[in-house]
Every structure is written in C-alpha cells, then in structure tokens.
Amino acid sequence: MSKNEKISNSVIRRLPRYYRFLGELLNEGITKISSRELAERMSVTASQIRQDLNCFGGFGQQGYGYNVSELRGEIGAILGVNEDHAAILIGAGNLGRALAVHLDYGRYGCRLCGIFDSNENLKGEILGGVKVSPMSELESFCIKNKPIIAMLCIPKDAAPEICEKLTELGVKAFWNFSHYDIPQKNLPGVTVENVHLGDSLMYLCYGINDKRASDEKPEN
Amino acid sequence: MSKNEKISNSVIRRLPRYYRFLGELLNEGITKISSRELAERMSVTASQIRQDLNCFGGFGQQGYGYNVSELRGEIGAILGVNEDHAAILIGAGNLGRALAVHLDYGRYGCRLCGIFDSNENLKGEILGGVKVSPMSELESFCIKNKPIIAMLCIPKDAAPEICEKLTELGVKAFWNFSHYDIPQKNLPGVTVENVHLGDSLMYLCYGINDKRASDEKPEN
DNA sequence: TAGATTGTTAATCGATTAACAATC
DNA sequence: TAGATTGTTAATCGATTAACAATC
C-alpha cells in the first residue's frame, strides 16, 4: 500500500469486482488491458478505474496499459485473498448450511473451521467438511482456535447476545445474515457486513413498481 | 408518490432499512417517533431521514414527529411490499434451496411460484411448498404464469443464456446469485440485483487486513 | 401561546468525471 | 520518434449535513 491516505469505502467496495473481472480476462488468455477496455467491459468509466487503482499505487505502464495477471495479483493482495482467516458459522439452518457447503472460502482468504448450532440433533453432522458442534462448545472452541470471522445465520433475537459474546472472544469480522442490524459504531476495530437479503429483495420490488409507474405515465 | 422528480438510488437503498426499523418500533409498541430519535437508533443523521422521506411526501407532523404505523405503511407502499409478484427460482442447489425455504416471500411483496433445475433427479421434489420442475418446462411455465422476478442460483456459464431467455419471456427483475454479472445497461426496463456473496466476503477480509495494518502503525 | 419538530433551502462534503501533462 | 495510455490535477456532479423558517 504505497499511498498513506485512508481509502474511501466506495473504492474498497469496487475492488472485489475488479478482481473478478481480471480473473475472467486471465481465463480468456488476455494478458494486457487498458483502463478504457476494462471500463467498457465493466460498464464504468476509465477515469474511475485509474483513480481507484492509483489509491494503492501505479500498477500500470504509460502507453501500454495494465498487465492483467500482475494487476489481479496486486488487488488480491490488497483484499487479502491469500490470507487464511479462520471463520466460524453460527446457525446451521437452511441458509447456514448453504453457506457452509456452497462457498469456496479458500478463494476469499478464509477457512471455515467451526459450525455451531443450538439444535443438539445436528451435533456431529458434517457440512462443507466441518463438524457441527453444540453452542455449549462455542466458547472453548474460540479460546482454542481464535476464529476472527463469524458468519451469523441465526434468529434475530439470538443475535445481539451472540454478537457480544463473540466480540469478547476476539472475533474481528461479522458476516451477518440475521435480521438483526449489528451496529458497527459500538464495535471499534471490528468489521461488520450486515447482508439483509430481504432488503435486497425489496429493492428489486421497488424497481418493478417504479418501472411500471413510468410506463403508465411516460411523459418524462 | 407526491413529488415528481426521480428518486436517487441512494435513497431507495435506504428505504428497506427504514421499513425494518419502523417494524421493530411497532413491535415495541412505540407509536410516534421524531427524526432525531429514529436517527439515533439507526446511526444516521436526522437530516438524512427527513430529506429521504420528503422525496415522497410530508409524512410527518411539525412539532410532533412521525406516526410509526402510518410511516411504515407509506414506505411499505412505496417499496411495494403488499404486491404479489410471481417469482421463479432457477437452480435448486445448496444456495437455491436455502433461498426457497428460508425466505418469507410474502413479506417482501413476492410469491415463489416455480423452481427449475437441470438435474432431472430433483424433479418433483418440494421446496418451500413449490415443486421442482425440469428446465425443459421453463418456457411453457413462463408463458402460462408470467413470472416477473427470477432468482438465479446457477453456475456462471449457464447464466447469460438463461438471463436472455427469461428476459424474452417477460421477466422484469433478476435477483442474481450466480458468479456472472448481469449487465443492467443492455436490459432497459429490467431491474437487476447482482448479489455476489464472494465480493461481500472479500470486503470483510479487506477490513480485517486493514485494521491489522493500522494496529501495526497507529501513528495516524 | 410556547415548545418542538418538521419540511426545505443553503452550505458542505465527498465522489465521479474530464482533461492533460508525464512517460513508456 | 510518434502514438498510446497512464497518473494526477482540476472541474463537475451528487449526496449529505446544517440551518432555519413554517407550522403543528
């Protein structure tokens, strides 16, 4: 990270998408690309790409463009996709087990190392190669294994308490799928991603209604 | 929708969160709230709340505040949570079946009415009260039932083709969980939500790395 | 009425885009 | 070298916050 200023959240949010598109280019055997060409592919402006990348350093070459493989490596390093952060999943219901099985954690700098559920019947079940443990074992597990990411797929009411407990146990990042909003402000040094699939679906519904409204009165 | 100007995306993205918090207030038996109090709860500014709400109309009462139930109703109507949009799910793998079973579609203005998977072995299985059908029946189903929302939980390679086909069949909104980025720009009148769970996880990892970096050199 | 709080305008802040000199 | 494209500064645009008059 060659520059010393704080990187804005808008920029950081775009990095994973750059990383993905560069991976695709690599798969297609494309070795170099200009900001203009990449912008075209990604439906963004070339200016934005150059600005974003220059927050971290001069990864390009004037008159030439960017080396795809190299740039992807740089962005990957910034994001930390080569790390091996220990992650635990709390809640092995429908969504929890899908996340356990469906995601390729290694690609995103993490490793799923523990799954916990309050339902004793699930004890011992294997999901995504990891055994489900009862909640009673959560604390001792965390003390021993020091997970720094916790994925929450639990009911809303259980979330605040578990969130607090895990924070005390040293968790540094919450990937929260519960209906509870984890308030980032009370947790200095902790990164929070409140996913809220319902919000995302409502946004879609708004879009549908809105489109219909403008169809009805297209005078604008 | 009393005002006639285009509502910015930033505002629309915040509406579901307002809707959620107002629902919580209602559950707690709170009947009125000021922008200041709501702002406090949501960790935003009161100014932002008032600006956002006034995009749609004057829902408050000067000197008093907002009626919680009424305001929630208004925002719900704007979002369209009382609609009954027909939705289909393509892909009944781990993530697909979790979404089928886990989400309360009725709360978000939708109804799951069809599930399709290329794996013939899943044919006839019931998920979230809906039967899984083979892909061969997709077209006739759409012609008959006219779904307007499609949830895509399919491999990246299959996505572009299915997306195009569904657009032709009248789908107006994509909730896309595949690793393919649906390009909104080619689809006028269609709303697209590319979810990308992997991006979300990488954002978390960045946060962890970043926090660690600032721990190491805390001179800022 | 007096106090409170909205609705709305104005000021600020930050993010995006445009432009162009530097340079490969 | 000439052409191309970056890195970076300046201009624009949009979103957020502050301030306050309107009004319940």
Coordinates of C-alpha atoms (C1' of nucleotides) in Angstrom, one line a residue:
Chain A
M1 CA 0.0 0.0 0.0
S2 CA 2.2 2.8 -1.3
K3 CA -0.1 5.8 -0.5
N4 CA -0.7 6.7 3.0
E5 CA -4.2 8.2 2.9
K6 CA -7.4 6.5 4.0
I7 CA -9.0 4.7 1.2
S8 CA -12.7 5.5 0.8
N9 CA -15.3 2.9 1.2
S10 CA -16.6 3.4 -2.3
V11 CA -13.3 2.4 -3.7
I12 CA -12.9 -0.7 -1.5
R13 CA -16.4 -1.9 -2.4
R14 CA -15.4 -1.9 -6.0
L15 CA -12.1 -3.9 -5.6
P16 CA -13.7 -7.3 -5.5
R17 CA -15.4 -6.6 -8.8
Y18 CA -12.2 -5.6 -10.4
Y19 CA -10.6 -8.7 -9.0
R20 CA -13.4 -10.9 -10.6
F21 CA -13.2 -9.3 -14.0
L22 CA -9.4 -9.6 -14.1
G23 CA -9.8 -13.2 -13.3
E24 CA -12.1 -13.6 -16.2
L25 CA -9.7 -11.9 -18.5
L26 CA -7.0 -14.2 -17.3
N27 CA -9.2 -17.2 -18.1
E28 CA -9.7 -15.8 -21.6
G29 CA -5.9 -15.6 -22.0
I30 CA -5.9 -11.8 -22.2
T31 CA -2.6 -10.6 -20.8
K32 CA -2.8 -6.8 -21.0
I33 CA -5.7 -4.4 -20.9
S34 CA -6.1 -0.6 -20.9
S35 CA -8.4 1.3 -18.5
R36 CA -10.6 2.1 -21.4
E37 CA -11.1 -1.5 -22.5
L38 CA -11.7 -2.7 -18.9
A39 CA -14.1 0.2 -18.3
E40 CA -16.0 -0.9 -21.4
R41 CA -16.3 -4.4 -20.1
M42 CA -17.4 -3.4 -16.6
S43 CA -19.7 -0.6 -17.6
V44 CA -17.8 2.0 -15.6
T45 CA -15.6 5.0 -16.7
A46 CA -11.9 4.6 -17.4
S47 CA -11.3 7.5 -15.2
Q48 CA -12.8 5.8 -12.2
I49 CA -10.6 2.7 -12.8
R50 CA -7.4 4.7 -12.9
Q51 CA -8.4 6.8 -9.9
D52 CA -9.3 3.7 -7.9
L53 CA -6.1 1.8 -8.7
N54 CA -3.9 4.9 -8.0
C55 CA -5.2 4.9 -4.4
F56 CA -2.8 1.9 -4.0
G57 CA -0.1 2.6 -6.4
G58 CA 0.9 2.9 -10.0
F59 CA 0.1 -0.6 -11.3
G60 CA 0.0 0.4 -15.0
Q61 CA 2.5 1.4 -17.6
Q62 CA 2.0 4.6 -19.6
G63 CA 1.4 4.0 -23.2
Y64 CA 0.7 0.3 -22.6
G65 CA -2.0 -0.3 -20.0
Y66 CA -2.1 -2.9 -17.2
N67 CA -0.7 -6.4 -17.0
V68 CA -3.8 -8.4 -16.2
S69 CA -2.1 -11.1 -14.1
E70 CA 0.0 -8.6 -12.2
L71 CA -2.9 -6.3 -11.5
R72 CA -5.1 -9.1 -10.3
G73 CA -2.3 -10.2 -8.0
E74 CA -2.0 -6.7 -6.6
I75 CA -5.7 -6.3 -6.0
G76 CA -5.8 -9.8 -4.5
A77 CA -3.1 -8.9 -2.1
I78 CA -4.9 -5.7 -1.1
L79 CA -8.1 -7.6 -0.4
G80 CA -6.2 -10.3 1.3
V81 CA -7.4 -13.3 -0.7
N82 CA -4.3 -15.2 0.1
E83 CA -4.8 -15.0 3.8
D84 CA -6.2 -17.9 5.7
H85 CA -8.6 -16.3 8.2
A86 CA -10.3 -18.8 10.5
A87 CA -14.1 -18.5 10.2
I88 CA -16.9 -20.0 12.2
L89 CA -20.6 -20.3 11.3
I90 CA -23.3 -19.9 13.9
G91 CA -26.6 -21.4 12.9
A92 CA -26.8 -24.4 10.6
G93 CA -30.4 -23.9 9.4
N94 CA -31.2 -23.7 5.7
L95 CA -29.2 -20.6 4.9
G96 CA -26.3 -21.6 7.2
R97 CA -25.8 -25.0 5.7
A98 CA -26.0 -23.5 2.2
L99 CA -23.2 -21.1 3.1
A100 CA -21.2 -23.8 4.6
V101 CA -21.4 -26.0 1.6
H102 CA -21.8 -23.6 -1.3
L103 CA -18.9 -21.1 -0.8
D104 CA -15.3 -21.7 -1.7
Y105 CA -13.8 -20.0 1.3
G106 CA -10.2 -20.5 0.2
R107 CA -10.8 -18.2 -2.8
Y108 CA -11.8 -15.4 -0.5
G109 CA -9.0 -15.6 2.1
C110 CA -10.9 -17.6 4.7
R111 CA -11.2 -21.1 6.0
L112 CA -14.3 -22.5 7.6
C113 CA -13.1 -24.2 10.8
G114 CA -16.2 -24.5 13.0
I115 CA -20.0 -24.7 12.8
F116 CA -22.3 -24.3 15.8
D117 CA -26.0 -24.8 16.3
S118 CA -28.3 -24.7 19.3
N119 CA -30.2 -27.8 17.9
E120 CA -28.5 -30.7 19.6
N121 CA -29.8 -33.1 16.9
L122 CA -27.4 -31.6 14.4
K123 CA -24.4 -32.4 16.6
G124 CA -21.8 -34.4 14.7
E125 CA -23.3 -33.7 11.3
I126 CA -20.7 -32.7 8.6
L127 CA -21.3 -29.7 6.5
G128 CA -18.7 -28.5 4.0
G129 CA -16.2 -30.8 5.6
V130 CA -16.7 -29.3 9.1
K131 CA -18.5 -30.9 12.0
V132 CA -21.5 -29.2 13.6
S133 CA -20.9 -28.6 17.4
P134 CA -23.4 -27.6 20.1
M135 CA -23.4 -24.0 21.2
S136 CA -22.1 -25.1 24.6
E137 CA -18.7 -25.7 23.0
L138 CA -18.5 -22.3 21.3
E139 CA -16.5 -20.6 24.0
S140 CA -13.9 -23.2 24.5
F141 CA -13.5 -23.6 20.7
C142 CA -12.9 -19.9 20.2
I143 CA -10.4 -19.7 23.0
K144 CA -8.5 -22.6 21.4
N145 CA -8.9 -21.8 17.7
K146 CA -9.2 -18.0 17.8
P147 CA -11.6 -17.5 14.8
I148 CA -11.6 -14.0 13.5
I149 CA -14.6 -14.2 11.2
A150 CA -18.1 -15.2 12.4
M151 CA -21.0 -15.8 10.0
L152 CA -24.3 -15.4 11.7
C153 CA -27.3 -17.3 10.3
I154 CA -29.4 -17.2 13.5
P155 CA -32.7 -15.8 14.6
K156 CA -32.9 -12.1 15.2
D157 CA -33.4 -12.4 18.9
A158 CA -30.4 -14.5 19.5
A159 CA -28.1 -12.2 17.5
P160 CA -27.2 -9.4 19.9
E161 CA -26.1 -11.7 22.7
I162 CA -24.0 -13.9 20.4
C163 CA -22.5 -10.9 18.7
E164 CA -21.4 -9.5 22.0
K165 CA -20.0 -12.8 23.2
L166 CA -18.0 -13.4 20.1
T167 CA -16.6 -9.9 20.2
E168 CA -15.3 -10.6 23.7
L169 CA -13.8 -13.8 22.3
G170 CA -11.8 -11.9 19.8
V171 CA -13.9 -12.1 16.6
K172 CA -12.9 -9.2 14.3
A173 CA -15.4 -9.5 11.5
F174 CA -19.1 -10.3 11.3
W175 CA -20.8 -11.6 8.2
N176 CA -24.3 -11.1 9.5
F177 CA -27.3 -12.7 7.7
S178 CA -29.6 -12.4 10.7
H179 CA -32.4 -9.9 10.8
Y180 CA -30.6 -8.0 13.5
D181 CA -28.6 -5.0 12.4
I182 CA -25.2 -5.2 14.1
P183 CA -24.3 -1.6 15.0
Q184 CA -20.8 -1.0 13.7
K185 CA -20.3 2.1 15.9
N186 CA -20.2 0.2 19.2
L187 CA -17.5 -2.1 17.9
P188 CA -14.2 -0.3 17.3
G189 CA -11.8 -2.4 15.3
V190 CA -14.5 -4.8 14.2
T191 CA -15.7 -5.0 10.6
V192 CA -19.4 -5.6 10.0
E193 CA -21.2 -6.7 6.9
N194 CA -25.0 -6.8 7.5
V195 CA -26.3 -8.7 4.5
H196 CA -30.1 -8.5 4.8
L197 CA -31.4 -10.5 1.8
G198 CA -34.8 -9.1 2.5
D199 CA -33.7 -5.6 1.9
S200 CA -32.2 -6.7 -1.4
L201 CA -35.4 -8.3 -2.5
M202 CA -37.4 -5.2 -1.5
Y203 CA -35.1 -3.1 -3.6
L204 CA -36.0 -5.3 -6.6
C205 CA -39.7 -4.9 -5.9
Y206 CA -39.3 -1.2 -5.8
G207 CA -37.7 -1.4 -9.2
I208 CA -40.6 -3.3 -10.6
N209 CA -43.2 -0.9 -9.3
D210 CA -41.2 2.1 -10.4
K211 CA -40.8 0.8 -13.9
R212 CA -44.5 0.2 -14.1
A213 CA -45.3 3.7 -12.9
S214 CA -43.1 5.2 -15.6
D215 CA -44.7 3.0 -18.2
E216 CA -48.1 4.3 -17.2
K217 CA -47.1 8.0 -17.5
P218 CA -44.2 8.2 -19.9
E219 CA -44.3 12.0 -20.2
N220 CA -40.9 12.3 -18.6
Chain B
M1 CA -45.7 9.4 -4.9
S2 CA -46.4 13.1 -4.4
K3 CA -43.2 14.6 -5.8
N4 CA -42.4 14.2 -9.5
E5 CA -38.6 14.0 -9.5
K6 CA -36.5 10.9 -10.0
I7 CA -35.6 9.4 -6.6
S8 CA -31.9 8.8 -6.3
N9 CA -30.7 5.3 -5.8
S10 CA -29.0 6.1 -2.5
V11 CA -32.4 7.0 -1.1
I12 CA -34.1 3.9 -2.4
R13 CA -31.4 1.7 -1.0
R14 CA -32.2 3.1 2.5
L15 CA -35.9 2.6 2.4
P16 CA -35.9 -1.1 3.3
R17 CA -33.9 -0.4 6.4
Y18 CA -36.3 2.3 7.5
Y19 CA -39.1 -0.1 6.9
R20 CA -37.4 -2.7 9.1
F21 CA -36.7 -0.3 12.0
L22 CA -40.2 1.0 11.9
G23 CA -41.5 -2.5 12.1
E24 CA -39.3 -3.0 15.2
L25 CA -40.7 0.1 16.8
L26 CA -44.2 -1.1 16.1
N27 CA -43.4 -4.4 17.8
E28 CA -42.1 -2.5 20.8
G29 CA -45.4 -0.6 21.0
I30 CA -43.9 2.7 20.1
T31 CA -46.5 4.8 18.2
K32 CA -44.7 8.0 17.4
I33 CA -41.1 9.0 16.8
S34 CA -39.1 12.1 15.9
S35 CA -36.5 12.1 13.2
R36 CA -33.9 12.7 15.9
E37 CA -34.9 9.6 17.9
L38 CA -35.1 7.4 14.8
A39 CA -31.7 8.7 13.6
E40 CA -30.2 7.8 17.0
R41 CA -31.5 4.3 16.7
M42 CA -30.3 3.8 13.2
S43 CA -27.0 5.5 13.5
V44 CA -27.7 8.1 10.7
T45 CA -28.5 11.8 10.8
A46 CA -31.9 13.2 11.4
S47 CA -31.4 15.4 8.4
Q48 CA -30.9 12.4 6.2
I49 CA -34.1 10.8 7.4
R50 CA -36.1 14.0 6.8
Q51 CA -34.6 14.5 3.4
D52 CA -35.2 10.9 2.4
L53 CA -38.8 10.9 3.5
N54 CA -39.6 14.2 1.8
C55 CA -38.7 12.7 -1.5
F56 CA -42.0 11.0 -1.3
G57 CA -44.2 13.4 0.7
G58 CA -44.7 15.0 4.0
F59 CA -45.3 12.1 6.2
G60 CA -44.6 13.8 9.5
Q61 CA -46.3 16.5 11.6
Q62 CA -44.4 19.6 12.7
G63 CA -43.8 19.8 16.4
Y64 CA -44.8 16.1 16.8
G65 CA -42.8 13.8 14.7
Y66 CA -43.9 10.8 12.7
N67 CA -46.6 8.2 13.4
V68 CA -44.7 4.9 13.3
S69 CA -47.5 2.8 11.9
E70 CA -48.5 5.3 9.3
L71 CA -45.0 5.9 8.2
R72 CA -44.2 2.2 7.9
G73 CA -47.3 1.8 5.8
E74 CA -46.3 4.6 3.5
I75 CA -42.8 3.2 3.0
G76 CA -44.2 -0.3 2.5
A77 CA -46.4 1.0 -0.2
I78 CA -43.5 2.8 -1.9
L79 CA -41.5 -0.4 -1.8
G80 CA -44.4 -2.5 -2.9
V81 CA -44.4 -5.0 0.0
N82 CA -48.1 -5.5 -0.5
E83 CA -47.7 -6.6 -4.1
D84 CA -47.8 -10.2 -5.0
H85 CA -45.1 -10.5 -7.7
A86 CA -44.7 -14.0 -9.1
A87 CA -41.1 -15.2 -8.7
I88 CA -39.3 -18.2 -10.0
L89 CA -36.1 -19.8 -8.8
I90 CA -33.6 -21.2 -11.3
G91 CA -31.2 -23.7 -9.7
A92 CA -32.1 -25.8 -6.7
G93 CA -28.5 -26.4 -5.4
N94 CA -27.4 -25.6 -1.9
L95 CA -28.0 -21.9 -2.2
G96 CA -31.1 -22.2 -4.3
R97 CA -32.9 -24.5 -1.9
A98 CA -31.9 -22.4 1.1
L99 CA -33.5 -19.3 -0.6
A100 CA -36.6 -21.3 -1.5
V101 CA -37.1 -22.5 2.1
H102 CA -35.6 -19.7 4.2
L103 CA -37.2 -16.6 2.9
D104 CA -40.7 -15.3 3.7
Y105 CA -41.5 -14.0 0.2
G106 CA -44.9 -12.7 1.2
R107 CA -43.2 -10.1 3.5
Y108 CA -41.3 -8.7 0.6
G109 CA -44.1 -8.4 -2.0
C110 CA -43.4 -11.6 -3.8
R111 CA -44.6 -15.2 -4.1
L112 CA -42.4 -18.1 -5.2
C113 CA -44.4 -19.9 -7.8
G114 CA -41.9 -22.1 -9.7
I115 CA -38.5 -23.8 -9.2
F116 CA -36.4 -25.2 -12.1
D117 CA -33.3 -27.3 -12.1
S118 CA -31.4 -29.0 -14.9
N119 CA -30.9 -32.0 -12.7
E120 CA -33.7 -34.4 -13.6
N121 CA -33.3 -36.2 -10.3
L122 CA -34.7 -33.3 -8.4
K123 CA -37.9 -33.3 -10.5
G124 CA -41.0 -33.4 -8.2
E125 CA -39.2 -32.5 -5.0
I126 CA -41.0 -29.9 -3.0
L127 CA -39.0 -26.9 -1.6
G128 CA -40.7 -24.1 0.3
G129 CA -44.1 -25.5 -0.8
V130 CA -43.2 -25.4 -4.5
K131 CA -42.4 -28.3 -6.8
V132 CA -39.1 -28.5 -8.6
S133 CA -39.5 -28.8 -12.4
P134 CA -37.0 -29.7 -15.2
M135 CA -35.6 -26.9 -17.3
S136 CA -37.5 -28.2 -20.3
E137 CA -40.7 -26.9 -18.7
L138 CA -39.4 -23.4 -18.0
E139 CA -40.6 -21.8 -21.2
S140 CA -44.2 -23.1 -21.1
F141 CA -44.4 -22.3 -17.4
C142 CA -43.4 -18.7 -18.0
I143 CA -45.8 -18.2 -20.9
K144 CA -48.6 -19.5 -18.7
N145 CA -47.7 -18.0 -15.3
K146 CA -45.8 -14.8 -16.4
P147 CA -43.3 -14.6 -13.5
I148 CA -41.7 -11.2 -13.3
I149 CA -38.9 -12.0 -10.8
A150 CA -36.3 -14.6 -11.5
M151 CA -33.8 -15.7 -8.8
L152 CA -30.7 -17.2 -10.4
C153 CA -28.7 -19.7 -8.3
I154 CA -26.9 -21.3 -11.3
P155 CA -23.4 -21.8 -12.5
K156 CA -21.7 -18.8 -14.1
D157 CA -21.6 -20.3 -17.6
A158 CA -25.3 -21.0 -17.7
A159 CA -26.3 -17.6 -16.6
P160 CA -26.0 -15.4 -19.7
E161 CA -28.2 -17.6 -21.8
I162 CA -30.8 -18.2 -19.2
C163 CA -30.9 -14.5 -18.4
E164 CA -31.5 -13.6 -22.1
K165 CA -34.2 -16.3 -22.4
L166 CA -36.0 -15.1 -19.3
T167 CA -35.9 -11.5 -20.5
E168 CA -37.6 -12.5 -23.7
L169 CA -40.2 -14.4 -21.6
G170 CA -41.1 -11.2 -19.8
V171 CA -39.0 -11.3 -16.6
K172 CA -38.6 -7.8 -15.2
A173 CA -36.3 -8.3 -12.3
F174 CA -33.3 -10.5 -11.7
W175 CA -32.0 -11.5 -8.3
N176 CA -28.8 -12.9 -9.4
F177 CA -26.6 -15.0 -7.1
S178 CA -24.6 -16.5 -9.9
H179 CA -20.9 -15.5 -10.5
Y180 CA -22.0 -13.8 -13.7
D181 CA -22.5 -10.1 -13.6
I182 CA -25.8 -9.3 -15.4
P183 CA -25.2 -6.1 -17.3
Q184 CA -28.1 -3.8 -16.5
K185 CA -27.3 -1.5 -19.4
N186 CA -28.4 -3.9 -22.0
L187 CA -31.7 -4.5 -20.3
P188 CA -33.9 -1.4 -20.4
G189 CA -36.9 -1.7 -18.1
V190 CA -35.4 -4.6 -16.2
T191 CA -34.2 -4.3 -12.6
V192 CA -31.0 -6.2 -11.7
E193 CA -29.6 -7.0 -8.3
N194 CA -26.3 -8.8 -8.6
V195 CA -25.6 -10.2 -5.1
H196 CA -22.1 -11.7 -5.3
L197 CA -21.6 -13.1 -1.8
G198 CA -18.0 -13.6 -2.6
D199 CA -17.5 -9.9 -3.0
S200 CA -19.1 -9.3 0.3
L201 CA -16.8 -11.8 2.0
M202 CA -13.7 -10.2 0.4
Y203 CA -14.8 -6.8 1.7
L204 CA -14.8 -8.3 5.2
C205 CA -11.3 -9.7 4.6
Y206 CA -10.1 -6.3 3.5
G207 CA -11.4 -4.9 6.7
I208 CA -9.5 -7.4 8.8
N209 CA -6.3 -6.7 7.0
D210 CA -6.8 -3.0 7.1
K211 CA -7.5 -3.0 10.8
R212 CA -4.4 -5.0 11.4
A213 CA -2.3 -2.7 9.3
S214 CA -3.4 0.3 11.3
D215 CA -2.8 -1.6 14.6
E216 CA 0.8 -2.0 13.4
K217 CA 1.4 1.6 12.7
P218 CA -1.0 3.6 14.7
E219 CA 0.7 6.9 14.1
N220 CA -2.4 8.2 12.3
Chain C
dT1 C1' -49.2 30.7 23.4
dA2 C1' -44.6 28.4 23.8
dG3 C1' -42.1 24.4 22.6
dA4 C1' -41.0 21.1 19.5
dT5 C1' -40.1 19.2 15.2
dT6 C1' -40.9 19.0 10.5
dG7 C1' -40.1 20.5 5.5
dT8 C1' -37.0 22.8 2.8
dT9 C1' -33.3 25.7 1.3
dA10 C1' -28.4 26.6 1.6
dA11 C1' -23.7 25.1 2.6
dT12 C1' -20.5 21.5 2.8
dC13 C1' -18.5 17.5 1.7
dG14 C1' -17.1 13.6 -1.0
dA15 C1' -17.1 11.0 -5.2
dT16 C1' -17.0 10.9 -10.1
dT17 C1' -15.6 12.6 -14.4
dA18 C1' -12.8 15.3 -17.5
dA19 C1' -8.6 17.0 -19.0
dC20 C1' -3.9 16.8 -19.8
dA21 C1' 1.0 16.6 -18.8
dA22 C1' 4.2 12.9 -17.9
dT23 C1' 6.2 9.0 -19.8
dC24 C1' 6.5 4.4 -21.6
Chain D
dT1 C1' 10.3 9.2 -32.6
dA2 C1' 5.2 9.1 -32.6
dG3 C1' 1.3 7.1 -30.5
dA4 C1' -0.8 5.5 -26.7
dT5 C1' -2.2 5.4 -22.2
dT6 C1' -1.2 6.1 -17.6
dG7 C1' -1.1 9.1 -13.2
dT8 C1' -2.8 13.1 -11.4
dT9 C1' -4.8 17.6 -11.0
dA10 C1' -8.9 20.3 -11.8
dA11 C1' -13.9 20.7 -12.7
dT12 C1' -18.3 18.8 -12.0
dC13 C1' -21.7 16.5 -10.1
dG14 C1' -24.4 14.5 -6.5
dA15 C1' -25.2 13.3 -1.8
dT16 C1' -25.1 14.6 3.0
dT17 C1' -25.4 17.8 6.6
dA18 C1' -26.6 22.1 8.7
dA19 C1' -29.6 25.8 9.4
dC20 C1' -33.9 27.8 9.9
dA21 C1' -38.5 29.4 8.7
dA22 C1' -43.0 27.2 8.7
dT23 C1' -46.3 25.2 11.5
dC24 C1' -48.5 21.9 14.4

